[in-house]
PDB file of C-alpha atoms in Angstrom:
ATOM      1  CA  MET X  12      83.421  34.162 -49.885  1.00  0.00           C
ATOM      2  CA  LYS X  13      85.205  31.188 -51.409  1.00  0.00           C
ATOM      3  CA  THR X  14      83.772  28.026 -52.899  1.00  0.00           C
ATOM      4  CA  VAL X  15      84.599  24.598 -51.513  1.00  0.00           C
ATOM      5  CA  LYS X  16      86.800  23.974 -54.580  1.00  0.00           C
ATOM      6  CA  GLN X  17      88.762  27.187 -53.934  1.00  0.00           C
ATOM      7  CA  ILE X  18      89.216  26.266 -50.259  1.00  0.00           C
ATOM      8  CA  SER X  19      90.412  22.815 -51.317  1.00  0.00           C
ATOM      9  CA  ASP X  20      92.942  24.314 -53.736  1.00  0.00           C
ATOM     10  CA  ILE X  21      94.242  26.816 -51.154  1.00  0.00           C
ATOM     11  CA  SER X  22      94.523  24.397 -48.232  1.00  0.00           C
ATOM     12  CA  GLY X  23      95.330  21.116 -49.942  1.00  0.00           C
ATOM     13  CA  VAL X  24      92.381  19.522 -48.127  1.00  0.00           C
ATOM     14  CA  SER X  25      90.194  17.429 -50.398  1.00  0.00           C
ATOM     15  CA  VAL X  26      86.601  18.433 -51.082  1.00  0.00           C
ATOM     16  CA  ARG X  27      85.516  15.117 -49.626  1.00  0.00           C
ATOM     17  CA  THR X  28      87.343  15.887 -46.363  1.00  0.00           C
ATOM     18  CA  LEU X  29      85.731  19.331 -46.187  1.00  0.00           C
ATOM     19  CA  HIS X  30      82.342  17.658 -46.598  1.00  0.00           C
ATOM     20  CA  HIS X  31      83.260  15.294 -43.758  1.00  0.00           C
ATOM     21  CA  TYR X  32      84.289  18.212 -41.516  1.00  0.00           C
ATOM     22  CA  ASP X  33      80.867  19.722 -42.193  1.00  0.00           C
ATOM     23  CA  SER X  34      79.032  16.474 -41.369  1.00  0.00           C
ATOM     24  CA  ILE X  35      80.734  16.127 -37.953  1.00  0.00           C
ATOM     25  CA  GLY X  36      80.263  19.788 -37.049  1.00  0.00           C
ATOM     26  CA  LEU X  37      83.949  20.632 -37.202  1.00  0.00           C
ATOM     27  CA  LEU X  38      83.778  23.157 -40.050  1.00  0.00           C
ATOM     28  CA  HIS X  39      80.429  24.298 -41.363  1.00  0.00           C
ATOM     29  CA  PRO X  40      80.133  26.403 -44.542  1.00  0.00           C
ATOM     30  CA  SER X  41      79.394  30.080 -44.013  1.00  0.00           C
ATOM     31  CA  GLY X  42      76.651  29.929 -46.616  1.00  0.00           C
ATOM     32  CA  TYR X  43      75.519  28.385 -49.889  1.00  0.00           C
ATOM     33  CA  THR X  44      75.141  29.474 -53.503  1.00  0.00           C
ATOM     34  CA  GLU X  45      71.749  29.432 -55.163  1.00  0.00           C
ATOM     35  CA  SER X  46      72.731  26.062 -56.592  1.00  0.00           C
ATOM     36  CA  GLY X  47      73.459  24.695 -53.116  1.00  0.00           C
ATOM     37  CA  TYR X  48      77.269  24.746 -53.252  1.00  0.00           C
ATOM     38  CA  ARG X  49      79.163  25.462 -50.036  1.00  0.00           C
ATOM     39  CA  LEU X  50      80.762  28.884 -49.438  1.00  0.00           C
ATOM     40  CA  TYR X  51      83.361  29.831 -46.827  1.00  0.00           C
ATOM     41  CA  ASP X  52      84.163  33.272 -45.396  1.00  0.00           C
ATOM     42  CA  ASN X  53      87.414  34.476 -43.773  1.00  0.00           C
ATOM     43  CA  ASN X  54      86.409  33.217 -40.312  1.00  0.00           C
ATOM     44  CA  ALA X  55      85.844  29.744 -41.715  1.00  0.00           C
ATOM     45  CA  VAL X  56      89.246  29.865 -43.422  1.00  0.00           C
ATOM     46  CA  LYS X  57      90.892  30.848 -40.109  1.00  0.00           C
ATOM     47  CA  ARG X  58      89.123  27.975 -38.350  1.00  0.00           C
ATOM     48  CA  LEU X  59      90.312  25.541 -41.009  1.00  0.00           C
ATOM     49  CA  HIS X  60      93.855  26.804 -40.514  1.00  0.00           C
ATOM     50  CA  CYS X  61      93.628  26.014 -36.795  1.00  0.00           C
ATOM     51  CA  ILE X  62      92.191  22.582 -37.554  1.00  0.00           C
ATOM     52  CA  LEU X  63      95.034  21.718 -39.914  1.00  0.00           C
ATOM     53  CA  ILE X  64      97.680  22.820 -37.413  1.00  0.00           C
ATOM     54  CA  PHE X  65      96.224  20.571 -34.718  1.00  0.00           C
ATOM     55  CA  ARG X  66      95.923  17.699 -37.178  1.00  0.00           C
ATOM     56  CA  GLU X  67      99.632  18.018 -37.932  1.00  0.00           C
ATOM     57  CA  LEU X  68     100.282  17.854 -34.184  1.00  0.00           C
ATOM     58  CA  GLY X  69      98.441  14.536 -34.042  1.00  0.00           C
ATOM     59  CA  PHE X  70      95.199  15.621 -32.377  1.00  0.00           C
ATOM     60  CA  PRO X  71      92.069  13.538 -33.089  1.00  0.00           C
ATOM     61  CA  LEU X  72      89.208  15.416 -34.755  1.00  0.00           C
ATOM     62  CA  LYS X  73      86.999  15.095 -31.671  1.00  0.00           C
ATOM     63  CA  LYS X  74      89.589  16.877 -29.517  1.00  0.00           C
ATOM     64  CA  ILE X  75      90.145  19.555 -32.169  1.00  0.00           C
ATOM     65  CA  LYS X  76      86.428  20.292 -32.218  1.00  0.00           C
ATOM     66  CA  GLN X  77      86.434  20.716 -28.432  1.00  0.00           C
ATOM     67  CA  LEU X  78      89.330  23.147 -28.669  1.00  0.00           C
ATOM     68  CA  VAL X  79      88.070  25.348 -31.480  1.00  0.00           C
ATOM     69  CA  ASP X  80      84.501  25.384 -30.100  1.00  0.00           C
ATOM     70  CA  ASP X  81      85.714  26.540 -26.687  1.00  0.00           C
ATOM     71  CA  PRO X  82      84.802  30.246 -26.271  1.00  0.00           C
ATOM     72  CA  ASP X  83      87.976  30.692 -24.211  1.00  0.00           C
ATOM     73  CA  PHE X  84      90.146  29.039 -26.852  1.00  0.00           C
ATOM     74  CA  ASP X  85      93.501  30.798 -27.145  1.00  0.00           C
ATOM     75  CA  MET X  86      95.474  29.709 -30.202  1.00  0.00           C
ATOM     76  CA  ALA X  87      98.714  31.314 -28.998  1.00  0.00           C
ATOM     77  CA  ASP X  88      98.516  29.584 -25.622  1.00  0.00           C
ATOM     78  CA  GLU X  89      97.897  26.178 -27.222  1.00  0.00           C
ATOM     79  CA  MET X  90     100.817  26.697 -29.578  1.00  0.00           C
ATOM     80  CA  LYS X  91     103.137  27.537 -26.673  1.00  0.00           C
ATOM     81  CA  LYS X  92     102.210  24.245 -24.995  1.00  0.00           C
ATOM     82  CA  HIS X  93     102.884  22.233 -28.132  1.00  0.00           C
ATOM     83  CA  ILE X  94     106.098  24.031 -28.959  1.00  0.00           C
ATOM     84  CA  ARG X  95     107.413  22.665 -25.656  1.00  0.00           C
ATOM     85  CA  LEU X  96     106.186  19.216 -26.618  1.00  0.00           C
ATOM     86  CA  LEU X  97     107.786  19.355 -30.057  1.00  0.00           C
ATOM     87  CA  ARG X  98     111.085  20.456 -28.556  1.00  0.00           C
ATOM     88  CA  GLN X  99     110.944  17.501 -26.171  1.00  0.00           C
ATOM     89  CA  GLN X 100     110.277  15.144 -29.086  1.00  0.00           C
ATOM     90  CA  LYS X 101     113.122  16.726 -31.043  1.00  0.00           C
ATOM     91  CA  GLU X 102     115.510  16.156 -28.128  1.00  0.00           C
ATOM     92  CA  GLN X 103     114.427  12.517 -27.845  1.00  0.00           C
ATOM     93  CA  THR X 104     114.848  11.993 -31.592  1.00  0.00           C
ATOM     94  CA  GLU X 105     118.306  13.555 -31.562  1.00  0.00           C
ATOM     95  CA  LYS X 106     119.378  11.201 -28.758  1.00  0.00           C
ATOM     96  CA  LEU X 107     118.203   8.182 -30.737  1.00  0.00           C
ATOM     97  CA  ILE X 108     119.924   9.424 -33.910  1.00  0.00           C
ATOM     98  CA  SER X 109     123.141   9.972 -31.977  1.00  0.00           C
ATOM     99  CA  LEU X 110     122.969   6.479 -30.506  1.00  0.00           C
ATOM    100  CA  ALA X 111     122.295   4.917 -33.922  1.00  0.00           C
ATOM    101  CA  GLU X 112     125.246   6.783 -35.466  1.00  0.00           C
ATOM    102  CA  ARG X 113     127.557   5.628 -32.692  1.00  0.00           C
ATOM    103  CA  ILE X 114     126.442   2.015 -33.196  1.00  0.00           C
ATOM    104  CA  ILE X 115     127.178   2.305 -36.923  1.00  0.00           C
ATOM    105  CA  GLU X 116     130.596   3.812 -36.218  1.00  0.00           C
ATOM    106  CA  ASN X 117     131.689   1.702 -33.245  1.00  0.00           C
ATOM    107  CA  GLY X 118     129.724  -1.511 -33.461  1.00  0.00           C
ATOM    108  CA  ASP X 119     126.661  -2.812 -31.646  1.00  0.00           C
ATOM    109  CA  ASP X 120     128.295  -3.319 -28.229  1.00  0.00           C
ATOM    110  CA  ILE X 121     127.571   0.199 -26.958  1.00  0.00           C
ATOM    111  CA  MET X 122     125.679  -0.152 -23.694  1.00  0.00           C
ATOM    112  CA  ASP X 123     124.077   3.312 -23.584  1.00  0.00           C
ATOM    113  CA  PHE X 124     120.488   3.407 -22.384  1.00  0.00           C
ATOM    114  CA  THR X 125     120.162   7.168 -21.801  1.00  0.00           C
ATOM    115  CA  ALA X 126     118.149   7.605 -24.999  1.00  0.00           C
ATOM    116  CA  PHE X 127     115.430   5.388 -23.564  1.00  0.00           C
ATOM    117  CA  ASP X 128     115.484   6.550 -19.933  1.00  0.00           C
ATOM    118  CA  LYS X 129     112.943   3.984 -18.791  1.00  0.00           C
ATOM    119  CA  SER X 130     113.628   4.797 -15.127  1.00  0.00           C
ATOM    120  CA  LYS X 131     111.656   8.017 -15.541  1.00  0.00           C
ATOM    121  CA  MET X 132     108.444   6.058 -15.880  1.00  0.00           C
ATOM    122  CA  LYS X 133     108.576   5.082 -12.201  1.00  0.00           C
ATOM    123  CA  LYS X 134     108.965   8.709 -11.179  1.00  0.00           C
ATOM    124  CA  TYR X 135     106.108   9.794 -13.398  1.00  0.00           C
ATOM    125  CA  GLU X 136     103.741   7.139 -12.084  1.00  0.00           C
ATOM    126  CA  GLN X 137     104.469   8.195  -8.498  1.00  0.00           C
ATOM    127  CA  GLU X 138     103.828  11.808  -9.452  1.00  0.00           C
ATOM    128  CA  ALA X 139     100.502  10.852 -11.011  1.00  0.00           C
ATOM    129  CA  ALA X 140      99.475   8.964  -7.887  1.00  0.00           C
ATOM    130  CA  LYS X 141     100.307  11.966  -5.731  1.00  0.00           C
ATOM    131  CA  ARG X 142      98.379  14.327  -7.971  1.00  0.00           C
ATOM    132  CA  TYR X 143      95.298  12.184  -8.584  1.00  0.00           C
ATOM    133  CA  GLY X 144      95.227   9.538  -5.910  1.00  0.00           C
ATOM    134  CA  LYS X 145      96.030  11.749  -2.925  1.00  0.00           C
ATOM    135  CA  THR X 146      97.675  10.319   0.181  1.00  0.00           C
ATOM    136  CA  ASP X 147      96.639   6.660   0.098  1.00  0.00           C
ATOM    137  CA  ALA X 148      97.671   5.974  -3.503  1.00  0.00           C
ATOM    138  CA  TYR X 149     100.960   7.800  -3.066  1.00  0.00           C
ATOM    139  CA  ARG X 150     101.665   5.813   0.103  1.00  0.00           C
ATOM    140  CA  GLN X 151     100.969   2.544  -1.713  1.00  0.00           C
ATOM    141  CA  SER X 152     103.319   3.461  -4.524  1.00  0.00           C
ATOM    142  CA  THR X 153     106.084   4.543  -2.162  1.00  0.00           C
ATOM    143  CA  GLU X 154     105.812   1.360  -0.103  1.00  0.00           C
ATOM    144  CA  LYS X 155     105.839  -0.937  -3.123  1.00  0.00           C
ATOM    145  CA  THR X 156     108.755   0.855  -4.737  1.00  0.00           C
ATOM    146  CA  ALA X 157     110.792   0.874  -1.516  1.00  0.00           C
ATOM    147  CA  SER X 158     110.243  -2.859  -0.990  1.00  0.00           C
ATOM    148  CA  ARG X 159     111.905  -3.708  -4.326  1.00  0.00           C
ATOM    149  CA  THR X 160     115.483  -3.551  -5.511  1.00  0.00           C
ATOM    150  CA  GLU X 161     116.478  -0.944  -8.083  1.00  0.00           C
ATOM    151  CA  ALA X 162     116.839  -3.697 -10.664  1.00  0.00           C
ATOM    152  CA  GLU X 163     113.294  -4.891  -9.939  1.00  0.00           C
ATOM    153  CA  ASN X 164     111.927  -1.350 -10.247  1.00  0.00           C
ATOM    154  CA  LEU X 165     113.677  -0.887 -13.580  1.00  0.00           C
ATOM    155  CA  LEU X 166     112.280  -4.214 -14.781  1.00  0.00           C
ATOM    156  CA  ILE X 167     108.764  -3.102 -13.841  1.00  0.00           C
ATOM    157  CA  ALA X 168     109.290   0.251 -15.570  1.00  0.00           C
ATOM    158  CA  ASP X 169     110.437  -1.674 -18.641  1.00  0.00           C
ATOM    159  CA  GLY X 170     107.211  -3.660 -18.425  1.00  0.00           C
ATOM    160  CA  MET X 171     105.265  -0.397 -18.579  1.00  0.00           C
ATOM    161  CA  MET X 172     107.117   0.565 -21.738  1.00  0.00           C
ATOM    162  CA  LYS X 173     106.233  -2.787 -23.301  1.00  0.00           C
ATOM    163  CA  LEU X 174     102.566  -2.179 -22.524  1.00  0.00           C
ATOM    164  CA  PHE X 175     102.769   1.171 -24.300  1.00  0.00           C
ATOM    165  CA  ALA X 176     104.515  -0.537 -27.210  1.00  0.00           C
ATOM    166  CA  ARG X 177     101.489  -2.817 -27.420  1.00  0.00           C
ATOM    167  CA  PHE X 178      99.248   0.241 -27.702  1.00  0.00           C
ATOM    168  CA  GLY X 179     101.503   1.349 -30.550  1.00  0.00           C
ATOM    169  CA  ASP X 180     100.816  -1.932 -32.338  1.00  0.00           C
ATOM    170  CA  ILE X 181      97.043  -1.335 -32.282  1.00  0.00           C
ATOM    171  CA  LYS X 182      96.863   2.460 -32.588  1.00  0.00           C
ATOM    172  CA  GLU X 183      95.362   2.227 -36.091  1.00  0.00           C
ATOM    173  CA  SER X 184      92.259   0.671 -34.552  1.00  0.00           C
ATOM    174  CA  THR X 185      89.561   2.752 -32.859  1.00  0.00           C
ATOM    175  CA  PRO X 186      89.963   3.768 -29.182  1.00  0.00           C
ATOM    176  CA  ASP X 187      86.751   1.892 -28.297  1.00  0.00           C
ATOM    177  CA  SER X 188      87.769  -1.348 -30.021  1.00  0.00           C
ATOM    178  CA  ALA X 189      87.955  -4.622 -28.118  1.00  0.00           C
ATOM    179  CA  GLU X 190      91.743  -4.617 -28.510  1.00  0.00           C
ATOM    180  CA  ALA X 191      92.020  -1.123 -27.042  1.00  0.00           C
ATOM    181  CA  LYS X 192      89.772  -1.979 -24.098  1.00  0.00           C
ATOM    182  CA  GLN X 193      91.831  -5.076 -23.355  1.00  0.00           C
ATOM    183  CA  ALA X 194      95.062  -3.054 -23.521  1.00  0.00           C
ATOM    184  CA  VAL X 195      93.657  -0.486 -21.080  1.00  0.00           C
ATOM    185  CA  THR X 196      92.507  -3.243 -18.721  1.00  0.00           C
ATOM    186  CA  THR X 197      95.995  -4.764 -18.796  1.00  0.00           C
ATOM    187  CA  LEU X 198      97.569  -1.351 -18.131  1.00  0.00           C
ATOM    188  CA  LYS X 199      95.198  -0.640 -15.244  1.00  0.00           C
ATOM    189  CA  ASP X 200      95.881  -4.051 -13.675  1.00  0.00           C
ATOM    190  CA  TYR X 201      99.636  -3.602 -14.120  1.00  0.00           C
ATOM    191  CA  ILE X 202      99.637  -0.239 -12.335  1.00  0.00           C
ATOM    192  CA  THR X 203      97.534  -1.699  -9.502  1.00  0.00           C
ATOM    193  CA  ALA X 204      99.845  -4.676  -9.110  1.00  0.00           C
ATOM    194  CA  ASN X 205     103.074  -2.693  -9.194  1.00  0.00           C
ATOM    195  CA  TYR X 206     102.358   0.844  -7.977  1.00  0.00           C
ATOM    196  CA  TYR X 207      98.967   1.666  -6.414  1.00  0.00           C
ATOM    197  CA  GLU X 208      95.282   0.830  -6.724  1.00  0.00           C
ATOM    198  CA  CYS X 209      94.408   2.287 -10.109  1.00  0.00           C
ATOM    199  CA  THR X 210      90.782   3.374  -9.836  1.00  0.00           C
ATOM    200  CA  ASN X 211      88.927   4.670 -12.873  1.00  0.00           C
ATOM    201  CA  GLU X 212      89.312   8.192 -11.481  1.00  0.00           C
ATOM    202  CA  ILE X 213      93.091   7.847 -11.303  1.00  0.00           C
ATOM    203  CA  LEU X 214      93.193   6.098 -14.680  1.00  0.00           C
ATOM    204  CA  SER X 215      91.260   8.964 -16.256  1.00  0.00           C
ATOM    205  CA  GLY X 216      93.758  11.452 -14.836  1.00  0.00           C
ATOM    206  CA  LEU X 217      96.649   9.376 -16.138  1.00  0.00           C
ATOM    207  CA  GLY X 218      95.078   9.367 -19.588  1.00  0.00           C
ATOM    208  CA  ILE X 219      95.121  13.146 -19.657  1.00  0.00           C
ATOM    209  CA  MET X 220      98.739  13.279 -18.497  1.00  0.00           C
ATOM    210  CA  TYR X 221      99.845  10.672 -21.016  1.00  0.00           C
ATOM    211  CA  ALA X 222      98.709  12.874 -23.900  1.00  0.00           C
ATOM    212  CA  TYR X 223      99.411  16.389 -22.644  1.00  0.00           C
ATOM    213  CA  ASP X 224     102.348  16.159 -20.234  1.00  0.00           C
ATOM    214  CA  GLU X 225     105.448  16.570 -22.405  1.00  0.00           C
ATOM    215  CA  ARG X 226     107.490  14.040 -20.428  1.00  0.00           C
ATOM    216  CA  PHE X 227     104.902  11.278 -20.526  1.00  0.00           C
ATOM    217  CA  LYS X 228     104.076  11.831 -24.176  1.00  0.00           C
ATOM    218  CA  ALA X 229     107.718  11.722 -25.280  1.00  0.00           C
ATOM    219  CA  ASN X 230     108.381   8.435 -23.451  1.00  0.00           C
ATOM    220  CA  ILE X 231     105.177   6.738 -24.569  1.00  0.00           C
ATOM    221  CA  ASP X 232     105.671   7.773 -28.197  1.00  0.00           C
ATOM    222  CA  ALA X 233     109.257   6.511 -27.965  1.00  0.00           C
ATOM    223  CA  ALA X 234     107.875   3.112 -26.940  1.00  0.00           C
ATOM    224  CA  GLY X 235     105.031   2.817 -29.439  1.00  0.00           C
ATOM    225  CA  GLY X 236     105.734   5.361 -32.160  1.00  0.00           C
ATOM    226  CA  ASP X 237     104.308   8.791 -32.895  1.00  0.00           C
ATOM    227  CA  GLY X 238     100.678   9.126 -31.896  1.00  0.00           C
ATOM    228  CA  THR X 239     100.740   6.337 -29.298  1.00  0.00           C
ATOM    229  CA  ALA X 240     100.298   8.648 -26.298  1.00  0.00           C
ATOM    230  CA  LEU X 241      97.245  10.267 -27.853  1.00  0.00           C
ATOM    231  CA  PHE X 242      95.795   6.857 -28.704  1.00  0.00           C
ATOM    232  CA  VAL X 243      96.360   5.619 -25.124  1.00  0.00           C
ATOM    233  CA  SER X 244      94.641   8.756 -23.822  1.00  0.00           C
ATOM    234  CA  GLN X 245      91.663   8.262 -26.142  1.00  0.00           C
ATOM    235  CA  ALA X 246      91.402   4.551 -25.256  1.00  0.00           C
ATOM    236  CA  ILE X 247      91.436   5.360 -21.539  1.00  0.00           C
ATOM    237  CA  ALA X 248      88.772   8.036 -22.055  1.00  0.00           C
ATOM    238  CA  GLU X 249      86.545   5.488 -23.818  1.00  0.00           C
ATOM    239  CA  TYR X 250      87.212   2.935 -21.066  1.00  0.00           C
ATOM    240  CA  THR X 251      86.398   5.270 -18.169  1.00  0.00           C
ATOM    241  CA  LYS X 252      83.529   7.332 -19.608  1.00  0.00           C
TER     242      LYS X 252
END
């Protein structure tokens, strides 16, 4: 058994944070000394290790608690999923670095938009409609997309990216804040106007995809900065619950 001070020294997590993890049910002590000080056994240390890994990956504490409390939780399986995500983020970052280096070397007149790939957003939204909205939503999206020129579709996709950039501006606020609710309402209305009727059921499904589908997450984080996709997902969950 280790004391809270020893756990803090080993992990780099402050004693205050360990107390907070206890208060929210994320990491309870394994026992207490006669003086009332917290003690942690090997299982608690392993749980803390999992918590810290998911924190580094950008997960909110509420989601981490759901994962580590799940009796079917498989650490290896979760890591495989996020390795794919990290590789996607690495590829996106390398594209942006390459573009920036070329601008420095050749000037700012390089018209290369492959690093941003906004056109993918249209494809992803159609896929989400097919998966969550079934036939009617997919039909609406197909009809609206087909009725527009390619330039118009790209402009609308760019509008989606700007909405996600707005989420990036407010991601330090709480997901249930007035700003977050307004941003979700604007997003929902935008999807309805430009793709398909975005019901709360569909919106909830999109929120999950935004955070855990590697393609969505990479594009949304590219628009609003690291952590934006997770914040959008949390804000949508608060909006639709």
